[in-house]
XYZ file of C-alpha atoms in Angstrom:
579
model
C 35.894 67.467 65.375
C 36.164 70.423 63.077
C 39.657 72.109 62.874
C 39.616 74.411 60.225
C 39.303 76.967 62.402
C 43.063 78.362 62.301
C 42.831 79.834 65.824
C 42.655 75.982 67.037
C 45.687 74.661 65.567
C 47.818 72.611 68.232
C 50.231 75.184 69.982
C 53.920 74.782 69.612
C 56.718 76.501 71.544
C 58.352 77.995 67.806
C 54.928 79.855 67.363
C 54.593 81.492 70.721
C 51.600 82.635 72.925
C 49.009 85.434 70.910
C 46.161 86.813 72.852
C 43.647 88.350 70.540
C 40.989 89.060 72.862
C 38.941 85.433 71.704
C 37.798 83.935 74.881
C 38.325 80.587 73.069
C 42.112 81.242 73.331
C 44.105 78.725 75.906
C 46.725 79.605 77.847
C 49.382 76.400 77.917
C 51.893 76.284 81.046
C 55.284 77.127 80.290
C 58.374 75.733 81.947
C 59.662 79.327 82.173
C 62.767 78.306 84.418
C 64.498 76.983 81.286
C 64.311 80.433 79.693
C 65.483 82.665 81.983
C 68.938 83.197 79.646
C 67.509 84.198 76.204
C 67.140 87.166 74.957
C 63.136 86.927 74.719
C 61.254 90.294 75.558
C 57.351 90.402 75.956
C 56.174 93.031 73.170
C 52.352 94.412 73.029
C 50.909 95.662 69.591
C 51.423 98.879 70.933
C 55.178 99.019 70.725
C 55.758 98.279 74.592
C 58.819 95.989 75.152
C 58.993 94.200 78.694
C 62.658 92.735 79.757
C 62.785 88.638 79.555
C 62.024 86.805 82.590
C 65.212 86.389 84.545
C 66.575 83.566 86.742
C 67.017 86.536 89.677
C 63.243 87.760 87.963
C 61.926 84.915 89.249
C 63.902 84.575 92.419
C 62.215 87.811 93.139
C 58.860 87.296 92.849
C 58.443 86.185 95.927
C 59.208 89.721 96.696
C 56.009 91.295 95.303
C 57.623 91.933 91.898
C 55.386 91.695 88.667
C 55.669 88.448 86.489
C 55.319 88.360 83.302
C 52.838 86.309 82.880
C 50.612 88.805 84.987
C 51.671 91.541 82.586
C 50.312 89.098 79.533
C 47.450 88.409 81.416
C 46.119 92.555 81.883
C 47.404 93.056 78.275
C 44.850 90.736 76.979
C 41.988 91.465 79.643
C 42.575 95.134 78.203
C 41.834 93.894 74.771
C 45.678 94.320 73.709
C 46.819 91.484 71.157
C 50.661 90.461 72.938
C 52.948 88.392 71.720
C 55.378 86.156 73.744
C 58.341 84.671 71.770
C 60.272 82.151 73.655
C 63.226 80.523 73.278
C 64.941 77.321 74.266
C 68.051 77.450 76.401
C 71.333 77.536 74.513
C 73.438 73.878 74.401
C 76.486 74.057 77.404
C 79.317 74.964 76.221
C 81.811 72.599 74.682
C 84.953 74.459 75.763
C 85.520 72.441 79.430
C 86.884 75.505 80.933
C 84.110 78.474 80.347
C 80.853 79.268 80.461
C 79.734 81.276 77.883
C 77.980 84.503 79.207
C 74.588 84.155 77.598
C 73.393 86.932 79.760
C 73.639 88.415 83.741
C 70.857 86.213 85.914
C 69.696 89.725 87.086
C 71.098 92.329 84.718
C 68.669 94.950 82.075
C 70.055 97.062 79.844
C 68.284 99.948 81.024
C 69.074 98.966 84.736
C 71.309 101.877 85.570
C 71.388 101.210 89.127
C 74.203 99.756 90.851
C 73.656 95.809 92.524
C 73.250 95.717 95.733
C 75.944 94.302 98.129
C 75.615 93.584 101.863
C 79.533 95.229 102.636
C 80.230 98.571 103.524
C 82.018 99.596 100.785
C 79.769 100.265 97.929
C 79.501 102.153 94.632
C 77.486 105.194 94.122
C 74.302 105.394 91.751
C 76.374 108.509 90.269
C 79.314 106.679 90.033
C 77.616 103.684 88.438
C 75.503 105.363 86.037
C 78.796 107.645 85.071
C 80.519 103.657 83.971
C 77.562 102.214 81.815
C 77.350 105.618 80.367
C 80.718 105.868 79.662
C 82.429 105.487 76.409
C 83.005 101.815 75.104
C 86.592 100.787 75.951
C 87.022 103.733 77.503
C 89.189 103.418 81.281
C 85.989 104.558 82.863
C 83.796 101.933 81.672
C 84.999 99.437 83.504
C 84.678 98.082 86.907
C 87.906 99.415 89.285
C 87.857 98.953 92.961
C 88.029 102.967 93.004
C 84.444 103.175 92.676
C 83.923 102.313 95.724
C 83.401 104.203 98.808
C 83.033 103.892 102.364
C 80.847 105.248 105.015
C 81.582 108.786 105.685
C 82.132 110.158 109.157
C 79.350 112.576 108.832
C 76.778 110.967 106.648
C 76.930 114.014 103.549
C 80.513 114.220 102.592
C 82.173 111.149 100.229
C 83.563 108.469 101.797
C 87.214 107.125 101.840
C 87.991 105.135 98.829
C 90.028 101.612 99.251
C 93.385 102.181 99.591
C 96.282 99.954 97.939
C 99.516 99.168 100.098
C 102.038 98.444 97.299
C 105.284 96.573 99.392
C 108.590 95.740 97.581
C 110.294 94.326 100.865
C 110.024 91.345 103.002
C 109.801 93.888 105.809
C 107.213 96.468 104.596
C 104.882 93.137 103.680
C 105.182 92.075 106.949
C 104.301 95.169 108.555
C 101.534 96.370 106.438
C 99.576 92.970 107.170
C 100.164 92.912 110.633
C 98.561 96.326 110.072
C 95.770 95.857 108.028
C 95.363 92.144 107.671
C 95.060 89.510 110.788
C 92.196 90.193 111.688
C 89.845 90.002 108.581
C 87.934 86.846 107.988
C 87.416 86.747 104.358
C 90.616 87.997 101.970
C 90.442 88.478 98.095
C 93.595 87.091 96.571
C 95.402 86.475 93.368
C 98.928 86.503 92.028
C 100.805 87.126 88.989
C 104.145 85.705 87.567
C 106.126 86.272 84.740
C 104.506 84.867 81.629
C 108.066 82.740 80.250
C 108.563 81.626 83.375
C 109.353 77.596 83.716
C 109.661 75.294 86.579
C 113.411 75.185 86.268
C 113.488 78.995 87.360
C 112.695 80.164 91.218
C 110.080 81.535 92.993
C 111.016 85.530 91.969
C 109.836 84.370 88.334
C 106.833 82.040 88.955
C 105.461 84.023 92.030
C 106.220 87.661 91.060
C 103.224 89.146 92.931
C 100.510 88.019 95.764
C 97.435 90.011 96.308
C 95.110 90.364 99.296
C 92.162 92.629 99.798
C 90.112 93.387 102.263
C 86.862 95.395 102.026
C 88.536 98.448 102.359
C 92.728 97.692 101.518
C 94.239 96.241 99.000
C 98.210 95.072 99.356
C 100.284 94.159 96.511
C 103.268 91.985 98.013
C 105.981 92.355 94.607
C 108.375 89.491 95.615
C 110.134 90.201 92.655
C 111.689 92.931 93.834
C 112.465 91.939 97.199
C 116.217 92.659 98.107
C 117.814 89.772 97.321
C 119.332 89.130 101.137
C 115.356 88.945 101.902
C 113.408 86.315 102.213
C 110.642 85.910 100.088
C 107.981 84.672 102.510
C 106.513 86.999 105.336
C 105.663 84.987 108.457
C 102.459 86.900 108.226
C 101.678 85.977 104.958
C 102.040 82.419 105.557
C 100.294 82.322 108.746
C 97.082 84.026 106.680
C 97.393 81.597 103.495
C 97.280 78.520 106.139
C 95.014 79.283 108.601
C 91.919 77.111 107.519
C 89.388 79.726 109.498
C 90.529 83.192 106.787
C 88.330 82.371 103.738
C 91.195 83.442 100.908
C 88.150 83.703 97.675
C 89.345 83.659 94.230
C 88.749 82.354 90.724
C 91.454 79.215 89.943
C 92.727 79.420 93.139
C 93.901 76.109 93.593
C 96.262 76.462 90.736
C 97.512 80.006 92.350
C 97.576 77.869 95.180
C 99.881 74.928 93.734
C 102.269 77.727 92.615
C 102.969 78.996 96.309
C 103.337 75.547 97.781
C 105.661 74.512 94.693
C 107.870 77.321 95.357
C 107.496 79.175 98.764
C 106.534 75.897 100.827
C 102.989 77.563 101.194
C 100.075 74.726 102.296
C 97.243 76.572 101.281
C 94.283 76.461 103.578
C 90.532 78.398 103.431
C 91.024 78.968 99.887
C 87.384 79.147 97.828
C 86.696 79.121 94.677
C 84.089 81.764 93.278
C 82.974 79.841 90.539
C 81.485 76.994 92.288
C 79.421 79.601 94.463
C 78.686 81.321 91.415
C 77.344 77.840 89.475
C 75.590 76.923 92.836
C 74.074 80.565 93.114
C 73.046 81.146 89.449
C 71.584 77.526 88.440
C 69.996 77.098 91.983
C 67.864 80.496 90.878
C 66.907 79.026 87.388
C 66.353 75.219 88.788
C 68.865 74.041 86.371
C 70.487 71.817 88.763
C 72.448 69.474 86.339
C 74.645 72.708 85.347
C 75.713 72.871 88.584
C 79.497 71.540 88.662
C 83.366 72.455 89.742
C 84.280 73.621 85.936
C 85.577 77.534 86.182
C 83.692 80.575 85.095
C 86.242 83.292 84.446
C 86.951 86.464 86.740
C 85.552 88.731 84.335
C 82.160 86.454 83.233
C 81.122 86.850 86.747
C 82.279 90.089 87.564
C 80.189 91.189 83.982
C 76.858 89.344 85.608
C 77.015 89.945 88.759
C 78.361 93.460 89.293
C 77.193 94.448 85.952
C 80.238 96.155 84.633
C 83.244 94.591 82.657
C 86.530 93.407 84.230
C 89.161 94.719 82.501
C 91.512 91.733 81.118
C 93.624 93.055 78.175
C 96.077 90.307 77.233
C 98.985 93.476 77.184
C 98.982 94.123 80.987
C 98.465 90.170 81.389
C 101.507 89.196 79.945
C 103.449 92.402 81.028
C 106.787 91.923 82.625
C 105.595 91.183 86.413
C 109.188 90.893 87.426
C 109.533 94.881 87.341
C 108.021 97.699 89.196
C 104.753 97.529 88.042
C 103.242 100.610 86.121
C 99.879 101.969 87.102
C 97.576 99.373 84.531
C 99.588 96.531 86.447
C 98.999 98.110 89.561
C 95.042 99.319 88.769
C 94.831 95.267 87.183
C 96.278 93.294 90.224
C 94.336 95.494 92.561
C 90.863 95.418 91.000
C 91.578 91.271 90.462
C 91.810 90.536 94.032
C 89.195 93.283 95.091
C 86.810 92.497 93.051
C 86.550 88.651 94.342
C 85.683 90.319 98.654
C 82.715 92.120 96.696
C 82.052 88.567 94.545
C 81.590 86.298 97.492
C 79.721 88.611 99.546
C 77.107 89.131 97.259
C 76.942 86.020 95.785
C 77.155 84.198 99.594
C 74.230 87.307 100.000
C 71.687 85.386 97.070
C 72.395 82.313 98.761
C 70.803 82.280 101.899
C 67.927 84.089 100.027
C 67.214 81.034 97.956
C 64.526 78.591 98.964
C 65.397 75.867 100.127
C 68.867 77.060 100.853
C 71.948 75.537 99.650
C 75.018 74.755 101.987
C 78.059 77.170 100.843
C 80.258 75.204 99.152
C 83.672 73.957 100.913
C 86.883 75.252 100.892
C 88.484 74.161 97.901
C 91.534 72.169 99.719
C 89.420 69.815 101.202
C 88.479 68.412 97.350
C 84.807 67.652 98.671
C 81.282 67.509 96.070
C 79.501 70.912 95.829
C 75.946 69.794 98.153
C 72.319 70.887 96.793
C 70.179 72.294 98.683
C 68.021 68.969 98.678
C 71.244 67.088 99.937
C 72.141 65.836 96.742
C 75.968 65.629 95.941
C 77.744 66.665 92.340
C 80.109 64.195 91.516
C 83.927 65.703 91.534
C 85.780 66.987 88.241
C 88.870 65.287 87.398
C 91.539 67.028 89.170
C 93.346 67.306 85.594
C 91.101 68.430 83.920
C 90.318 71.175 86.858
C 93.972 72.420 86.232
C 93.529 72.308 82.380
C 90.047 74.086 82.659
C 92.121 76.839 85.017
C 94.826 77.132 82.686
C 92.122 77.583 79.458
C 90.148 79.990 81.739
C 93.035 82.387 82.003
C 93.648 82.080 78.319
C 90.206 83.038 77.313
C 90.084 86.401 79.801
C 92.889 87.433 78.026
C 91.426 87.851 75.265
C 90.334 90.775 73.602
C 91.328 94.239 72.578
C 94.469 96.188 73.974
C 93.637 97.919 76.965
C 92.659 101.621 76.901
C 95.217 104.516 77.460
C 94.680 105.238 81.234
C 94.166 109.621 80.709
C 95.971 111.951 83.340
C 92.424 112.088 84.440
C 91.996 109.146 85.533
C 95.020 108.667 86.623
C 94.716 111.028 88.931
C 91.030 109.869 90.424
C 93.190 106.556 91.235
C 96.681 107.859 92.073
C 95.488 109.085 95.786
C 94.580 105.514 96.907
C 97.957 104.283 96.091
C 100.617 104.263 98.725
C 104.202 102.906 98.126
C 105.710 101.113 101.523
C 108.683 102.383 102.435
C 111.425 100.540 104.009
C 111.903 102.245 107.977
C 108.816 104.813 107.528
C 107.824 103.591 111.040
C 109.895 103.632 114.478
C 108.226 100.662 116.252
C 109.948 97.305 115.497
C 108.053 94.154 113.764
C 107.408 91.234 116.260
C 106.880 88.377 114.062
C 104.690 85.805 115.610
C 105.138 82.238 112.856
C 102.342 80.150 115.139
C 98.637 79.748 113.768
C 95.922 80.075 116.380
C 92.287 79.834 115.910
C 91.483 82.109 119.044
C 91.239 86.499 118.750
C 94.152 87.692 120.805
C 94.558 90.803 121.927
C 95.130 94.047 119.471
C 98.343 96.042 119.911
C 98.075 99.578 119.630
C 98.476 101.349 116.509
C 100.400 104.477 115.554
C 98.209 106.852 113.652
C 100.262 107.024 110.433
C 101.585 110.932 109.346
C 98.902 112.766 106.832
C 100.602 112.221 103.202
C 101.456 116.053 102.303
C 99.356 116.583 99.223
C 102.893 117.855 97.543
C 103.742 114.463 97.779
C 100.485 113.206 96.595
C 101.203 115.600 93.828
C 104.736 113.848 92.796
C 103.690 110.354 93.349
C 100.456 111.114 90.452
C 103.256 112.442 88.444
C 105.857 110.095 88.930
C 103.084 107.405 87.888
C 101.993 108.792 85.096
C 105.365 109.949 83.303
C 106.788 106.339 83.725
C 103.125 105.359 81.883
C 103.653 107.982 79.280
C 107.146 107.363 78.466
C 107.746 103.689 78.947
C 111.536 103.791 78.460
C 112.048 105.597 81.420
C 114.818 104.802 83.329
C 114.084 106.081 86.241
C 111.894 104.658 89.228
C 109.672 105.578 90.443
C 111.124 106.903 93.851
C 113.350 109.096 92.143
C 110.916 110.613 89.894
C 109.032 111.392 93.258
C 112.243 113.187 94.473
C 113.162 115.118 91.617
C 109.376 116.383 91.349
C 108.978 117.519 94.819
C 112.669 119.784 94.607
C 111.764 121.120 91.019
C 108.284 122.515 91.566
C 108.941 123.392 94.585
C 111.989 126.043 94.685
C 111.622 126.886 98.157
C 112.745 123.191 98.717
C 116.471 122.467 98.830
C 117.564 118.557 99.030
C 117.480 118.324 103.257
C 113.968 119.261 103.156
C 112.931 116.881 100.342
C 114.472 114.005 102.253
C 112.200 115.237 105.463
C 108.938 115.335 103.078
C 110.041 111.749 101.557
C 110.122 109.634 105.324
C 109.669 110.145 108.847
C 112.444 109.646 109.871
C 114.063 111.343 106.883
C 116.164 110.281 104.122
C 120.185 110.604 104.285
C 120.283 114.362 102.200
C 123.517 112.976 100.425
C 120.562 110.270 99.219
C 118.384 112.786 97.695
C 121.188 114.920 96.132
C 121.863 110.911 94.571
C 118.726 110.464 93.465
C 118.415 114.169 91.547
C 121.568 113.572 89.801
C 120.857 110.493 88.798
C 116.959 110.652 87.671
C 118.397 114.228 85.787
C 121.038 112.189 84.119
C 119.151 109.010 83.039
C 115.637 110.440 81.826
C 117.074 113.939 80.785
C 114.790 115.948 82.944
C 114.852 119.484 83.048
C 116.358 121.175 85.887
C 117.591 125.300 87.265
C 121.506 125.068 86.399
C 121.675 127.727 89.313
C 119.709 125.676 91.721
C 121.240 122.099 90.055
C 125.243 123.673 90.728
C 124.351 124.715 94.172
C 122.202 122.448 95.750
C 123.311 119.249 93.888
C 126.596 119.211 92.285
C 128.306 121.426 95.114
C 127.313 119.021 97.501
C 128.357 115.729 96.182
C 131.424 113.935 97.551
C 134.824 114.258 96.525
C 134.743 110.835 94.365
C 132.031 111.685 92.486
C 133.520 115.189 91.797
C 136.052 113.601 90.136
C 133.757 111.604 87.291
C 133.147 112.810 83.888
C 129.330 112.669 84.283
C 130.116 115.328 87.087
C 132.732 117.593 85.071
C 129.956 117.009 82.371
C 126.982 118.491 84.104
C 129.000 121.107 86.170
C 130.243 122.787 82.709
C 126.646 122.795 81.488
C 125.600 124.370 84.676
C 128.154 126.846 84.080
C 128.112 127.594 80.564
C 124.071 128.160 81.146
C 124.404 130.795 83.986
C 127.137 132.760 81.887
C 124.564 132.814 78.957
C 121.355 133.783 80.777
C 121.630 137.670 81.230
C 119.832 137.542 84.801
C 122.857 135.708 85.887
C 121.295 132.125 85.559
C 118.536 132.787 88.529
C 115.818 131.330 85.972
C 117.823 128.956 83.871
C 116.687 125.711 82.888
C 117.771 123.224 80.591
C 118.451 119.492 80.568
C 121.617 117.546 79.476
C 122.106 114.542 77.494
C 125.345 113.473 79.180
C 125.447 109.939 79.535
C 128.980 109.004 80.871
């Protein structure tokens, strides 16, 4: 047979597919499955670019949606010469503990739209397009539970945005899940501890903070800073981490998991582990069945694929001290963490049942059972070793990268309303502790409607938050900055009336003239010498009239009024008196 007919040469998968328009052209079957990853577009000789065919591409077509082979297919019977370039799937990787992201199984570049999740709480197209639009690196690019809203009462206005419970007390733990908590079915969760920390030191080192999240709360539970005659374990958070019918979803959880039986006598039970859902999910949609195993696909590879927006994980806020009160990137970081895994599993658990034939979800990770196919076929088990190294290397690899971006009084500010410290006492009715797990819904006490935050308050908790960002030597906590902002903007408010603002019921006033003095004397804040000699320093006991701090601050108060003309009404000034 003749050959030398170039047109007839024998088709290889380097050369691609050409349609000229020859009716002698053939058109060979491709296994387009093992492509869905690469970065191959469809181009015509006209310039027009179509997206690669994508594992969730393909998992829609069933859908109505346009293949790409039809597209080749009018391009040619249109006389349009179109070239398809494909590529073979990259080699696994060789690092045990991550996947590499060669691309999101249903992300475009120019899909601007947000993914769609079956929960409530969802982000706005506005809101969305505002992120990928956004400046590289800047705080705004990435993906923060506060883009999230919730249904509105009325349908037009915006809905509420997830609020964070942040609880430095054994008591205000307990209380805010036996708020918020007992009767969710499936919890986010995470923790954080102090990056020296060693075996040899307790659990206020090695368990500094536990997350939860709900679909619309977050709590932050900062052991660290428990009061040290507290104990360190909430009967309410133990009863949630070991009751085997509240799905606890995260990424390495079992490690997390080790860490709170090793050193709060936590058995761990309904924990799951995203990554195995998101293996399942992902290679299920591609028919790539033999990359289907137990190693771990970092927080931020899936939350980049899924949700289509990076995960912030700078290595800074990482290894931050987690044994202190947490600045806002620690608190914005731990929140988003365990948020972000409610919105993983629901949407992942959401392409699941859509598959065809579909998969059993995979078990709780306790129970150390083979992920199941959809066929019935089982995946043999990693080495339980090697699952803690690959955790351990997972966590090392999403910490790296640049330094995390300066979080701007602007955004501070969009976040700084869904933040609400516990206070110890802020409600009357006593905790009843029940310590027994039962699989059965009892019945729901009634709640107290909890006192509409005064947006003066709002106002000195924003700047409280962002001065201790801004100025990371501050001495000062964060309560007292609170304090001292609410009596210096406001002159109408003298110390009793602050301490009614702070807490229902209210702060001791003696406490509040305490915390002025001191937040004054250890950050050198400014302050009304008229206002500061009357309403602080007149007012303090006898012993601490006595100190030289006192003497100190009194003559300055003094010395200021005698200098101002007006008689010191308006005077301000700060003091750098130390002793």
């Amino acid at each position: 047979m003749e050959t030398s007919d170039m047109t007839h040469k024998l088709w290889h998968v380097s050369r691609g597919i050409v349609f000229q328009g020859d009716s002698r052209v053939v058109y060979p079957r491709l296994p387009l499955a093992r492509y869905h990853s690469s970065p191959a577009v469809v181009s015509s000789g006209g310039g027009e670019v179509l997206p690669a065919l994508s594992a969730t591409d393909m998992h829609r077509g069933s859908l109505g949606r346009p293949s790409i082979a039809g597209d080749a297919l009018r391009a040619a019977s249109a006389g349009k010469t179109t070239t398809m370039e494909a590529q073979p799937a990259a080699a696994p990787a060789t690092a045990p503990a991550l996947e590499a992201s060669a691309g999101s199984p249903s992300d475009s570049p120019t899909d601007l739209e947000p993914p769609f999740t079956p929960l409530k709480y969802k982000i706005s197209p506005e809101a969305f397009r505002e992120a990928k639009q956004a400046a590289e690196g800047s705080p705004e690019s990435f993906w923060s539970y506060s883009l999230y809203r919730g249904p509105s009462e009325d349908g037009k206005s915006e809905g509420p945005k997830p609020k964070v419970h942040y609880c430095k007390s054994m008591h205000t733990t307990e209380r805010v899940i036996q708020r918020y908590f007992m009767d969710e079915k499936l919890l986010g969760f995470d923790l954080e501890w102090a990056p020296d920390a060693t075996r040899l030191q307790g659990a206020r080192r090695n368990v500094c903070v536990v997350q939860l999240a709900s679909e619309s709360r977050i709590a932050i539970f900062h052991l660290a800073l428990y009061p040290r005659n507290d104990s360190l374990l909430a009967p309410s958070l133990k009863k949630i981490m070991e009751d085997p019918t509240i799905t606890k979803a995260g990424v390495w959880i079992k490690g997390d998991c080790t860490r709170l039986r090793k050193f709060l006598g936590v058995e761990a039970r309904g924990i799951f582990e995203l990554s195995n859902l998101h293996r399942l999910v992902k290679y299920s949609m591609s028919g790539e069945h033999k990359l289907i195993n137990r190693k771990l696909v970092s927080l931020a590879t899936q939350v980049q694929e899924w949700l289509h927006l990076p995960l912030f994980k700078g290595s800074d806020v990482r290894s931050s001290d987690w044994s202190q009160e947490l600045q806002m990137n620690q608190i914005l970081y731990s929140a988003s963490d365990a948020y972000v895994a409610v919105h993983l599993y629901a949407l992942l658990d959401h392409h699941r049942k859509n598959l065809d034939p579909v998969p059993p979800l995979p078990h709780h990770a306790e129970l150390g059972l083979p992920i199941e196919l959809a066929h019935g076929g089982l995946l043999p088990n990693a080495d339980e070793a090697q699952d803690q190294e690959q955790g351990a290397a997972a966590e090392d690899a999403a910490t790296a990268g640049p330094n995390e971006p300066v979080l701007t009084s602007k955004y501070l500010k969009s976040i700084n309303d869904t933040i609400n410290i516990e206070q110890e006492n802020d409600l009357q009715e006593p905790i009843v502790i029940d310590t027994t797990i039962t699989t059965t819904t009892t019945a729901k006490e009634p709640k107290q409607a909890p006192r509409p935050k005064d947006p003066r308050i709002a106002k000195a908790e924003l700047w409280a938050n962002s001065y201790r960002f801004t100025n990371p030597k501050a001495r000062s906590p964060a309560y007292i900055l609170r304090a001292y902002y609410l009596w210096y903007k406001n002159e109408d408010l003298a110390p009793e009336q602050v301490a009614a603002l702070l807490r229902e019921p209210p702060l001791q006033t003696s406490t509040v003239i305490q915390y002025l003095f001191e937040g004054i004397r250890l950050d050198k804040l400014p302050y009304s010498s008229r206002r500061m000699r009357i309403e602080v320093l007149e007012r303090m006991s006898k012993e601490q009239m006595t100190t030289a701090r006192y003497k100190v601050f009194l003559r300055a108060c003094l010395d200021a009024e005698r200098d101002d003309e007006g008689g010191g009404e308006g005077a301000v000034t700060s003091i750098s008196a130390t002793g």
